[in-house]
Short mmCIF file of C-alpha atoms and ligand atoms in Angstrom, two decimals:
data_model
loop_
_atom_site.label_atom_id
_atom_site.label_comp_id
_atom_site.label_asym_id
_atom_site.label_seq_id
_atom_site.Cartn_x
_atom_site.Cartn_y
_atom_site.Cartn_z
CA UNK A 20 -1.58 15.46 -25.66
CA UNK A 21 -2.20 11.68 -24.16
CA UNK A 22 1.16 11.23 -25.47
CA UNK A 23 3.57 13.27 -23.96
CA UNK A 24 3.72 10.80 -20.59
CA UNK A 25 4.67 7.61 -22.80
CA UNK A 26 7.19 9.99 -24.82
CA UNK A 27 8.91 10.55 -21.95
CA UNK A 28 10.42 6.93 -21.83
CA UNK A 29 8.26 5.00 -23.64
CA UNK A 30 10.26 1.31 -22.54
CA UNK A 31 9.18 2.20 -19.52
CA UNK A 32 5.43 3.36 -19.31
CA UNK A 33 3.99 4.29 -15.96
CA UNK A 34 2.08 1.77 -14.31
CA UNK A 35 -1.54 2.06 -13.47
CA UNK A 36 -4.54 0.37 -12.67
CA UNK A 37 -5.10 -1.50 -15.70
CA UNK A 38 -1.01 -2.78 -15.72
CA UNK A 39 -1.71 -3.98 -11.74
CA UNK A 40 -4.63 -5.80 -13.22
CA UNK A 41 -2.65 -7.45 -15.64
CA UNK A 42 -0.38 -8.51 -13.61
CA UNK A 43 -2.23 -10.05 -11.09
CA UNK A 44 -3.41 -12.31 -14.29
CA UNK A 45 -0.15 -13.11 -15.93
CA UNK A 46 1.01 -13.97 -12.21
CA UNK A 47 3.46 -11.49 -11.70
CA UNK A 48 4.10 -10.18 -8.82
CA UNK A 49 3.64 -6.71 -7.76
CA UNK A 50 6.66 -4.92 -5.91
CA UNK A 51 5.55 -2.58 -3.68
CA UNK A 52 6.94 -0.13 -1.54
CA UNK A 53 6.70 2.87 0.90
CA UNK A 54 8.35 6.64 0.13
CA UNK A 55 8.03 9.77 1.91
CA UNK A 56 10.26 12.34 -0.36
CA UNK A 57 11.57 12.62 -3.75
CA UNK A 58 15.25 11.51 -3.37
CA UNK A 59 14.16 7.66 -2.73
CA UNK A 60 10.84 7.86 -4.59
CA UNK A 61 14.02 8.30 -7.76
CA UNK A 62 15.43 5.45 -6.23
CA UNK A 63 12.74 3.27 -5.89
CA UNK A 64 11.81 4.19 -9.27
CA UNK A 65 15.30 3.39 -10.55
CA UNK A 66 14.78 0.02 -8.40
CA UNK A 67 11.74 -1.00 -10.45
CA UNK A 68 8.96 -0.56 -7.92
CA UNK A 69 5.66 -0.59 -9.29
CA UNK A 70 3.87 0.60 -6.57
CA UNK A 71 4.98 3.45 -4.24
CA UNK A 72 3.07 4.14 -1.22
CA UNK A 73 3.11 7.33 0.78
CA UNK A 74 1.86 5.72 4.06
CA UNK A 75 0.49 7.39 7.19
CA UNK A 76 3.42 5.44 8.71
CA UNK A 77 5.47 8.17 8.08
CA UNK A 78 4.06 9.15 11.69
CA UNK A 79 6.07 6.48 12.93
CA UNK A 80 9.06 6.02 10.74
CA UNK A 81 9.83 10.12 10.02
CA UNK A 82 7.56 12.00 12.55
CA UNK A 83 8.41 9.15 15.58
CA UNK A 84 5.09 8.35 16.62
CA UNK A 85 3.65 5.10 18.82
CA UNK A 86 0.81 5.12 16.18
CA UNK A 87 -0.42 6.64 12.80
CA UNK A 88 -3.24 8.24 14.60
CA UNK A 89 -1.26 11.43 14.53
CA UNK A 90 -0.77 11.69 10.98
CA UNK A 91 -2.81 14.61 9.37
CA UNK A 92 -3.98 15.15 5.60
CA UNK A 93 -1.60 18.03 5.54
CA UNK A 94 1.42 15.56 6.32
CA UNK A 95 0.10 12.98 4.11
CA UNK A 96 0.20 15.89 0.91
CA UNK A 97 3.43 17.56 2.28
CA UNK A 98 5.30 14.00 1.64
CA UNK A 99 3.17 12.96 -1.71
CA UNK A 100 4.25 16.17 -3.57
CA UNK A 101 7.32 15.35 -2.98
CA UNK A 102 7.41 11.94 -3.74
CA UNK A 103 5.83 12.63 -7.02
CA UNK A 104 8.52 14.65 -8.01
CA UNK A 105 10.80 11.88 -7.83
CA UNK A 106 8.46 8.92 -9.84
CA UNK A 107 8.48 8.56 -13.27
CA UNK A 108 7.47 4.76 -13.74
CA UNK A 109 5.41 3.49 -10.51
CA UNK A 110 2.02 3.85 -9.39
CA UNK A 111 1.63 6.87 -6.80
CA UNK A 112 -0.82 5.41 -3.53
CA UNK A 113 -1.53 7.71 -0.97
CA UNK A 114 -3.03 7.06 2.74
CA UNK A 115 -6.06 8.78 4.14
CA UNK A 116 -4.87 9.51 7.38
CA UNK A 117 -7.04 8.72 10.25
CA UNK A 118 -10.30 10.42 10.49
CA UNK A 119 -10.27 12.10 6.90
CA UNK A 120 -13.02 9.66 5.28
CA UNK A 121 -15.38 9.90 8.61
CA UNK A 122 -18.10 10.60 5.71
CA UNK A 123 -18.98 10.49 1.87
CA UNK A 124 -18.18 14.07 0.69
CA UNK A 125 -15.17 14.46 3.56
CA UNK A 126 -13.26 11.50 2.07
CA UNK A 127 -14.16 13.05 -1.92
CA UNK A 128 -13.14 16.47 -0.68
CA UNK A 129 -9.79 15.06 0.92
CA UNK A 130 -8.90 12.44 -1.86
CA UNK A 131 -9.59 15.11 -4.44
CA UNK A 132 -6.81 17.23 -2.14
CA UNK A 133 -4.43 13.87 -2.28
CA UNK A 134 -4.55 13.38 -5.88
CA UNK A 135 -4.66 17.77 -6.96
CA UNK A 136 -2.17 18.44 -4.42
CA UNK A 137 -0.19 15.61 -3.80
CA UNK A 138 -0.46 14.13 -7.20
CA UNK A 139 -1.63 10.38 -5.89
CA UNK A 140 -3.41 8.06 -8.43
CA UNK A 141 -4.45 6.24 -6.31
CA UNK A 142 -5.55 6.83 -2.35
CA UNK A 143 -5.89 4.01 0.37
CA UNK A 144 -8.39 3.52 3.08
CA UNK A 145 -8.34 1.46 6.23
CA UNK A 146 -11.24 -0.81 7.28
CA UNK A 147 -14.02 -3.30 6.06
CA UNK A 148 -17.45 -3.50 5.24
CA UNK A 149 -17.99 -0.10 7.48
CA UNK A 150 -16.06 1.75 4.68
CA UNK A 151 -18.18 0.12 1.61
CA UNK A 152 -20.61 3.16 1.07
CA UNK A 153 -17.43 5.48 1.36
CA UNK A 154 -15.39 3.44 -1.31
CA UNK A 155 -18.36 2.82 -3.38
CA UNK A 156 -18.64 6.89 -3.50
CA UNK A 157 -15.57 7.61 -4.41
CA UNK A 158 -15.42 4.80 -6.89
CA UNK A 159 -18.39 6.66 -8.42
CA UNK A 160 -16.62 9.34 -8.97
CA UNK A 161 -13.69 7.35 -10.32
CA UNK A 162 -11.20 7.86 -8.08
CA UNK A 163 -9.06 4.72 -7.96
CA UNK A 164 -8.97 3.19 -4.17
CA UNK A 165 -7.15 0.45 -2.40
CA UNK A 166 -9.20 -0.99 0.70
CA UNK A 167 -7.04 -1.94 3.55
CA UNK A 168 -7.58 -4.84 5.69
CA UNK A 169 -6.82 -7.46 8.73
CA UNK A 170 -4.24 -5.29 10.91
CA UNK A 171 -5.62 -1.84 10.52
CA UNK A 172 -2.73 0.70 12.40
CA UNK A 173 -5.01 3.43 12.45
CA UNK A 174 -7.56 1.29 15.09
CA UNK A 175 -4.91 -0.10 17.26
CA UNK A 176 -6.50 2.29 20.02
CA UNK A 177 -9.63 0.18 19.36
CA UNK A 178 -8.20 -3.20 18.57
CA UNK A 179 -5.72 -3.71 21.24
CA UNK A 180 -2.19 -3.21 19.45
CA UNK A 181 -0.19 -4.28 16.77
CA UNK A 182 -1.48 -8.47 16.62
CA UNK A 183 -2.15 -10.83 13.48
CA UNK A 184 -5.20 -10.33 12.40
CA UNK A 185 -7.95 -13.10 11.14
CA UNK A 186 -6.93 -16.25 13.00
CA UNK A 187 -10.06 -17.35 14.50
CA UNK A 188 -12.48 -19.02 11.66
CA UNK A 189 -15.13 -16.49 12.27
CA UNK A 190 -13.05 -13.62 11.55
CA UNK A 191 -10.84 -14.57 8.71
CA UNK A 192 -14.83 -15.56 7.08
CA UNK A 193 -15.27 -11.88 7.96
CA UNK A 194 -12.46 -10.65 6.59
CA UNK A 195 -13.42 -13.04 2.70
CA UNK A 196 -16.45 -11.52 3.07
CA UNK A 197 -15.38 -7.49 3.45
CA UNK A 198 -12.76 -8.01 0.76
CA UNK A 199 -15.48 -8.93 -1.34
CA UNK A 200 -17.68 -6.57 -0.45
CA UNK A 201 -15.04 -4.06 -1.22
CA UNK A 202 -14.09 -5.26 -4.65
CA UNK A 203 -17.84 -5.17 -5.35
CA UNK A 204 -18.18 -1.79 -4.20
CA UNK A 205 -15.41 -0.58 -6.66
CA UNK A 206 -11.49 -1.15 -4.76
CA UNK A 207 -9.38 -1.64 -7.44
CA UNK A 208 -6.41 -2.98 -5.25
CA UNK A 209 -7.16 -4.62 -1.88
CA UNK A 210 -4.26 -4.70 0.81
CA UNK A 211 -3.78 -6.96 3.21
CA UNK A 212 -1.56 -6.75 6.61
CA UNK A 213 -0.76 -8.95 9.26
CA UNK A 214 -2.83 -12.19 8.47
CA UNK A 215 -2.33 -15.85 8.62
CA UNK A 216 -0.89 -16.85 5.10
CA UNK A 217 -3.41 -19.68 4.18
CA UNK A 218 -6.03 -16.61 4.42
CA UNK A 219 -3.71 -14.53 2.26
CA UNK A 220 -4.08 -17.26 -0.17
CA UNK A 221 -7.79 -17.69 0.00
CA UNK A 222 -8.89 -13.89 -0.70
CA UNK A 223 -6.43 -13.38 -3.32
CA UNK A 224 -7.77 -16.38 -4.99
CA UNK A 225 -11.59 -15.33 -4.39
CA UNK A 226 -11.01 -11.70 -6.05
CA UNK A 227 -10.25 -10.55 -9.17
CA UNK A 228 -8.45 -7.43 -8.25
CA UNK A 229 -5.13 -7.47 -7.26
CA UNK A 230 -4.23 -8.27 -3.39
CA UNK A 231 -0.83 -6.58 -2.09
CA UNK A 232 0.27 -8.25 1.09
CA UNK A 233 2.68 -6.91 4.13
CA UNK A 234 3.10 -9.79 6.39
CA UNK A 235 -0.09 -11.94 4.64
CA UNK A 236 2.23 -14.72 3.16
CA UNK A 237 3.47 -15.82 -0.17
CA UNK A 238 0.23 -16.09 -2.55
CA UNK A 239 -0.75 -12.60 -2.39
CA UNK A 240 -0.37 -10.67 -6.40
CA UNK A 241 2.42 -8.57 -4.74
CA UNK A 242 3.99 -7.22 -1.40
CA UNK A 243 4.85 -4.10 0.00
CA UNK A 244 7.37 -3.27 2.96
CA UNK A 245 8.15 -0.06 4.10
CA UNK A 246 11.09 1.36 3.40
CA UNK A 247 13.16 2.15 6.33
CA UNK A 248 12.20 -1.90 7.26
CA UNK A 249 13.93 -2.89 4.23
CA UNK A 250 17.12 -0.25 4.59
CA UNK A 251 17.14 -1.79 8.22
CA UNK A 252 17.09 2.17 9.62
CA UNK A 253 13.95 1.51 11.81
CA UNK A 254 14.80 1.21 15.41
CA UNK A 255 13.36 -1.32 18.01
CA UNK A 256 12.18 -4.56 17.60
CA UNK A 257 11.12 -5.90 14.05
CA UNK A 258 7.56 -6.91 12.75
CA UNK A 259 8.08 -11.11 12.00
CA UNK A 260 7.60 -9.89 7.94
CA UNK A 261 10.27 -7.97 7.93
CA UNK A 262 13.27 -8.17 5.85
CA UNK A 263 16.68 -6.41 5.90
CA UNK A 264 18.14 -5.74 2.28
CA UNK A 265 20.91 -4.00 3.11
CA UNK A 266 22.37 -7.65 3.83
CA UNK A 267 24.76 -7.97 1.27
CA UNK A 268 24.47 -4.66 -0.17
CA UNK A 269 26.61 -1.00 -0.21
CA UNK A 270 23.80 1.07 -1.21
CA UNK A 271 20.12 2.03 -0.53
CA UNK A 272 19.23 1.43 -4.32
CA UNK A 273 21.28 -2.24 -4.66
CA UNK A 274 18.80 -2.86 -1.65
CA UNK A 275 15.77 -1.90 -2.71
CA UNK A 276 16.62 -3.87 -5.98
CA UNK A 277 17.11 -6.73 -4.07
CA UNK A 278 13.78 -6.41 -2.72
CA UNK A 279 11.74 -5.80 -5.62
CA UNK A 280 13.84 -8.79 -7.43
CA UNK A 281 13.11 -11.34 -4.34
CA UNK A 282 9.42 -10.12 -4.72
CA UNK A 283 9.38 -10.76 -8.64
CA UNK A 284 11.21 -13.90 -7.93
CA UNK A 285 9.30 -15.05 -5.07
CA UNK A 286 12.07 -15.78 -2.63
CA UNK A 287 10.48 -12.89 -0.37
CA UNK A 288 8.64 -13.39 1.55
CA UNK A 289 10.02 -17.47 3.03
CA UNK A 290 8.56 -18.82 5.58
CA UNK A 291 9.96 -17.10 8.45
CA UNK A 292 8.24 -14.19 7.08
CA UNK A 293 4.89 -15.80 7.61
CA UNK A 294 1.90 -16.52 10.31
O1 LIG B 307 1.21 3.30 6.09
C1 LIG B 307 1.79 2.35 5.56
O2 LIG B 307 3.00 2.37 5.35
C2 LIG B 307 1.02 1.19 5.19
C3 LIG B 307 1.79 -0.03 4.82
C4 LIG B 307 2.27 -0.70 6.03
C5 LIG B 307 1.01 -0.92 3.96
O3 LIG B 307 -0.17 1.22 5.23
#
Protein backbone atom coordinates (compact mmCIF):
# COMPACT_ATOMS: atom_id res chain seq x y z
CA UNK A 1 0.00 0.00 0.00
CA UNK A 2 3.20 2.49 0.75
CA UNK A 3 3.49 2.24 -2.86
CA UNK A 4 0.74 3.51 -4.62
CA UNK A 5 2.01 7.44 -4.01
CA UNK A 6 5.54 6.72 -5.75
CA UNK A 7 3.52 4.68 -8.55
CA UNK A 8 1.85 7.52 -9.37
CA UNK A 9 4.98 9.19 -11.04
CA UNK A 10 7.68 7.68 -9.61
CA UNK A 11 10.50 10.40 -11.48
CA UNK A 12 8.91 12.59 -9.55
CA UNK A 13 8.35 11.50 -5.82
CA UNK A 14 6.67 13.91 -3.45
CA UNK A 15 8.84 15.80 -1.34
CA UNK A 16 8.88 15.61 2.39
CA UNK A 17 10.69 16.20 5.37
CA UNK A 18 13.45 13.93 4.93
CA UNK A 19 14.03 15.31 0.92
CA UNK A 20 14.05 19.17 2.60
CA UNK A 21 16.67 17.74 4.86
CA UNK A 22 18.65 16.55 2.18
CA UNK A 23 18.68 19.30 0.49
CA UNK A 24 19.64 21.67 2.85
CA UNK A 25 22.93 19.23 2.94
CA UNK A 26 23.67 18.78 -0.69
CA UNK A 27 23.16 22.73 -0.84
CA UNK A 28 20.29 22.95 -2.87
CA UNK A 29 18.09 25.29 -2.60
CA UNK A 30 14.58 24.98 -1.63
CA UNK A 31 11.85 26.79 -3.88
CA UNK A 32 9.15 27.78 -2.05
CA UNK A 33 5.98 29.24 -2.61
CA UNK A 34 2.46 30.40 -1.50
CA UNK A 35 -1.11 28.83 -3.04
CA UNK A 36 -4.54 29.33 -2.02
CA UNK A 37 -6.61 26.93 -4.60
CA UNK A 38 -6.04 24.05 -6.77
CA UNK A 39 -5.70 25.64 -10.27
CA UNK A 40 -2.11 27.26 -9.32
CA UNK A 41 -1.21 24.71 -6.63
CA UNK A 42 -1.15 22.42 -10.53
CA UNK A 43 0.84 25.11 -11.66
CA UNK A 44 3.21 25.51 -9.14
CA UNK A 45 3.51 21.90 -9.11
CA UNK A 46 4.11 21.83 -12.87
CA UNK A 47 6.70 24.80 -12.01
CA UNK A 48 8.76 22.55 -9.73
CA UNK A 49 8.02 24.05 -6.33
CA UNK A 50 8.98 22.02 -3.55
CA UNK A 51 7.30 23.68 -1.00
CA UNK A 52 3.74 25.11 -1.22
CA UNK A 53 2.47 27.18 1.49
CA UNK A 54 -1.14 27.95 2.22
CA UNK A 55 -0.42 31.18 4.21
CA UNK A 56 -2.74 33.15 6.50
CA UNK A 57 -1.82 35.89 3.98
CA UNK A 58 -4.51 34.88 2.03
CA UNK A 59 -6.31 37.51 4.44
CA UNK A 60 -4.50 40.01 2.67
CA UNK A 61 -3.87 38.88 -0.84
CA UNK A 62 -7.62 37.03 -1.48
CA UNK A 63 -9.80 38.18 1.52
CA UNK A 64 -8.18 42.09 1.34
CA UNK A 65 -7.22 42.53 4.75
CA UNK A 66 -4.62 45.27 6.51
CA UNK A 67 -3.39 42.18 8.51
CA UNK A 68 -3.60 38.30 8.86
CA UNK A 69 -5.20 38.74 12.18
CA UNK A 70 -8.49 38.08 10.48
CA UNK A 71 -7.74 34.87 9.06
CA UNK A 72 -9.67 31.93 10.77
CA UNK A 73 -8.85 28.04 10.89
CA UNK A 74 -11.90 27.59 8.79
CA UNK A 75 -10.29 29.84 5.94
CA UNK A 76 -6.99 28.37 6.41
CA UNK A 77 -8.76 24.51 5.65
CA UNK A 78 -11.26 25.97 3.04
CA UNK A 79 -8.01 27.02 0.82
CA UNK A 80 -5.68 23.81 1.87
CA UNK A 81 -8.30 21.29 0.54
CA UNK A 82 -8.19 22.83 -2.29
CA UNK A 83 -4.77 23.30 -2.82
CA UNK A 84 -4.16 19.71 -2.16
CA UNK A 85 -6.18 18.77 -4.88
CA UNK A 86 -3.99 20.40 -7.20
CA UNK A 87 -0.24 19.00 -5.72
CA UNK A 88 1.14 16.00 -6.72
CA UNK A 89 5.02 16.60 -6.14
CA UNK A 90 5.55 19.48 -3.36
CA UNK A 91 5.40 19.58 0.22
CA UNK A 92 1.84 20.84 1.52
CA UNK A 93 2.59 23.73 4.66
CA UNK A 94 -0.23 25.13 6.21
CA UNK A 95 -0.52 28.36 8.63
CA UNK A 96 -2.09 28.35 12.04
CA UNK A 97 -3.95 31.34 11.85
CA UNK A 98 -3.74 33.71 14.65
CA UNK A 99 -4.90 32.58 17.96
CA UNK A 100 -5.39 28.76 17.07
CA UNK A 101 -2.18 27.44 19.08
CA UNK A 102 -3.05 29.84 22.28
CA UNK A 103 -2.40 26.31 24.14
CA UNK A 104 -0.99 22.64 23.92
CA UNK A 105 -4.12 20.55 23.08
CA UNK A 106 -5.83 23.75 21.02
CA UNK A 107 -2.89 23.84 18.56
CA UNK A 108 -3.00 19.47 18.44
CA UNK A 109 -6.75 19.70 18.04
CA UNK A 110 -6.43 22.42 15.17
CA UNK A 111 -3.26 20.98 13.36
CA UNK A 112 -4.87 17.57 13.51
CA UNK A 113 -8.00 19.62 11.62
CA UNK A 114 -5.18 21.18 9.07
CA UNK A 115 -3.60 18.03 8.15
CA UNK A 116 -7.38 15.54 8.27
CA UNK A 117 -9.17 18.23 6.63
CA UNK A 118 -7.01 20.22 4.71
CA UNK A 119 -4.54 17.55 3.92
CA UNK A 120 -1.24 19.72 5.14
CA UNK A 121 2.00 17.75 5.99
CA UNK A 122 3.23 20.05 7.44
CA UNK A 123 1.64 23.20 9.62
CA UNK A 124 3.51 26.55 10.51
CA UNK A 125 3.54 28.59 13.61
CA UNK A 126 4.51 32.16 14.29
CA UNK A 127 6.77 33.19 17.19
CA UNK A 128 9.92 32.25 19.35
CA UNK A 129 10.89 30.76 22.40
CA UNK A 130 7.10 31.54 23.77
CA UNK A 131 5.92 28.82 21.28
CA UNK A 132 8.71 26.06 22.36
CA UNK A 133 6.40 23.98 24.75
CA UNK A 134 3.63 24.21 21.94
CA UNK A 135 6.05 22.95 19.11
CA UNK A 136 7.72 20.57 21.34
CA UNK A 137 3.97 19.03 21.86
CA UNK A 138 3.10 18.69 18.72
CA UNK A 139 6.47 17.40 17.69
CA UNK A 140 5.65 14.68 20.25
CA UNK A 141 3.02 13.70 18.60
CA UNK A 142 4.85 13.83 15.27
CA UNK A 143 3.30 16.29 13.54
CA UNK A 144 5.87 17.96 11.29
CA UNK A 145 6.14 21.95 12.14
CA UNK A 146 7.90 24.91 10.70
CA UNK A 147 8.63 27.74 13.42
CA UNK A 148 8.32 31.16 12.06
CA UNK A 149 10.48 33.97 12.97
CA UNK A 150 11.89 37.79 12.90
CA UNK A 151 8.78 39.67 11.18
CA UNK A 152 5.88 37.83 12.63
CA UNK A 153 2.47 39.37 10.56
CA UNK A 154 0.24 37.97 12.95
CA UNK A 155 1.85 40.49 15.97
CA UNK A 156 2.08 43.56 13.93
CA UNK A 157 -0.76 44.90 16.38
CA UNK A 158 1.92 44.26 19.05
CA UNK A 159 5.11 45.01 17.22
CA UNK A 160 4.39 48.20 15.55
CA UNK A 161 3.92 47.24 11.70
CA UNK A 162 5.43 45.63 8.97
CA UNK A 163 9.61 46.59 9.87
CA UNK A 164 12.88 44.36 9.48
CA UNK A 165 13.22 42.48 12.15
CA UNK A 166 16.63 41.60 14.24
CA UNK A 167 18.87 44.60 13.56
CA UNK A 168 19.93 45.59 16.89
CA UNK A 169 22.75 42.99 18.31
CA UNK A 170 20.60 42.07 21.20
CA UNK A 171 17.80 40.94 19.21
CA UNK A 172 19.20 39.20 16.24
CA UNK A 173 21.25 37.10 19.55
CA UNK A 174 17.60 36.56 20.47
CA UNK A 175 16.42 35.57 17.49
CA UNK A 176 20.00 32.59 17.17
CA UNK A 177 18.93 31.70 20.28
CA UNK A 178 14.86 30.95 19.64
CA UNK A 179 15.77 29.29 16.36
CA UNK A 180 17.69 27.05 18.32
CA UNK A 181 15.55 26.54 20.84
CA UNK A 182 13.01 25.63 18.27
CA UNK A 183 15.03 23.13 16.33
CA UNK A 184 15.75 21.57 19.74
CA UNK A 185 12.27 21.41 20.62
CA UNK A 186 11.45 19.41 17.37
CA UNK A 187 10.79 22.27 14.09
CA UNK A 188 11.75 20.49 11.30
CA UNK A 189 11.87 23.64 8.96
CA UNK A 190 12.50 27.08 10.49
CA UNK A 191 11.31 30.25 8.45
CA UNK A 192 12.63 33.32 8.49
CA UNK A 193 11.05 36.87 7.32
CA UNK A 194 12.18 40.21 7.12
CA UNK A 195 15.80 40.08 8.66
CA UNK A 196 19.11 41.56 7.97
CA UNK A 197 20.89 39.03 5.55
CA UNK A 198 24.23 38.55 7.51
CA UNK A 199 21.68 37.11 10.31
CA UNK A 200 20.02 34.99 7.63
CA UNK A 201 23.38 33.60 7.13
CA UNK A 202 24.32 33.03 10.70
CA UNK A 203 21.13 30.86 11.83
CA UNK A 204 21.06 28.87 8.78
CA UNK A 205 24.60 28.04 9.40
CA UNK A 206 24.03 27.33 13.30
CA UNK A 207 21.03 24.74 12.54
CA UNK A 208 20.79 21.69 11.04
CA UNK A 209 17.29 21.91 9.78
CA UNK A 210 16.50 23.62 6.87
CA UNK A 211 15.94 27.62 7.01
CA UNK A 212 13.42 29.05 4.23
CA UNK A 213 13.85 32.77 3.94
CA UNK A 214 11.30 35.67 2.56
CA UNK A 215 13.24 38.79 2.58
CA UNK A 216 16.30 37.16 5.00
CA UNK A 217 19.00 37.29 2.17
CA UNK A 218 20.85 34.91 -0.01
CA UNK A 219 22.33 32.07 2.42
CA UNK A 220 19.16 30.81 3.65
CA UNK A 221 18.50 26.60 2.32
CA UNK A 222 15.59 28.07 0.24
CA UNK A 223 13.07 31.03 -0.24
CA UNK A 224 9.57 31.47 -0.46
CA UNK A 225 7.50 34.49 -2.00
CA UNK A 226 4.01 34.65 -2.22
CA UNK A 227 2.43 34.23 -5.13
CA UNK A 228 0.48 37.13 -6.25
CA UNK A 229 4.14 39.11 -5.36
CA UNK A 230 5.73 37.08 -7.92
CA UNK A 231 2.64 37.28 -10.69
CA UNK A 232 2.98 41.11 -9.82
CA UNK A 233 -1.16 41.05 -9.11
CA UNK A 234 -0.72 42.52 -5.54
CA UNK A 235 -1.66 46.11 -5.39
CA UNK A 236 0.15 48.98 -3.47
CA UNK A 237 3.50 49.42 -2.68
CA UNK A 238 6.01 46.37 -2.74
CA UNK A 239 7.91 44.68 0.25
CA UNK A 240 12.00 45.53 -0.75
CA UNK A 241 12.17 41.31 -1.32
CA UNK A 242 9.95 41.29 -3.74
CA UNK A 243 10.30 40.17 -7.21
CA UNK A 244 8.10 40.44 -10.34
CA UNK A 245 8.34 37.26 -12.69
CA UNK A 246 6.02 38.09 -15.00
CA UNK A 247 9.01 40.32 -16.45
CA UNK A 248 9.72 38.66 -19.47
CA UNK A 249 7.09 36.16 -19.36
CA UNK A 250 3.33 35.41 -21.17
CA UNK A 251 2.13 33.14 -18.61
CA UNK A 252 1.59 32.56 -14.82
CA UNK A 253 3.45 29.10 -15.05
CA UNK A 254 6.68 30.51 -17.37
CA UNK A 255 6.73 32.87 -14.21
CA UNK A 256 6.62 30.86 -11.52
CA UNK A 257 9.33 28.74 -13.38
CA UNK A 258 11.36 31.56 -13.52
CA UNK A 259 11.18 31.89 -9.94
CA UNK A 260 11.80 28.55 -8.74
CA UNK A 261 14.84 28.41 -11.46
CA UNK A 262 16.40 31.90 -10.08
CA UNK A 263 15.95 30.27 -6.57
CA UNK A 264 17.75 26.90 -7.65
CA UNK A 265 20.20 29.03 -9.44
CA UNK A 266 20.71 31.58 -6.90
CA UNK A 267 20.22 34.70 -8.93
CA UNK A 268 17.07 35.41 -6.58
CA UNK A 269 17.24 36.90 -4.32
CA UNK A 270 20.40 39.94 -5.52
CA UNK A 271 21.13 42.37 -3.52
CA UNK A 272 18.42 44.74 -3.95
CA UNK A 273 16.37 42.11 -2.47
CA UNK A 274 18.24 42.34 0.77
CA UNK A 275 18.56 44.34 4.33
O1 LIG B 1 1.33 33.69 5.23
C1 LIG B 1 2.29 33.66 4.45
O2 LIG B 1 2.15 33.75 3.24
C2 LIG B 1 3.62 33.52 5.01
C3 LIG B 1 4.76 33.78 4.08
C4 LIG B 1 4.94 35.22 3.91
C5 LIG B 1 5.98 33.11 4.53
O3 LIG B 1 3.77 33.27 6.16
Amino acid sequence: MYTQLQLRDSTRPPVNVATLRQMKEQGEKIASITCYDASYAALCDAAGADVVLVGDSLGMVIQGHDTTVPVTLEHIIYHCKAVAKGLFRPFLMADMPFMTYTSREKALQNAMRLMQEGGAKMVKLEGGAGQVEIVEFLAGHDIAVCAHLGLRPQSVHKTGGFRVQGREDAAADQMKRDAVALQNAGADVVLLECIPSKLGKEITAELHVPVIGIGAGPDTDGQILVLYDVLDITPGRKPRFVQNFMTGHDSPVAAIESYVKAVKSRAYPAAEHCF
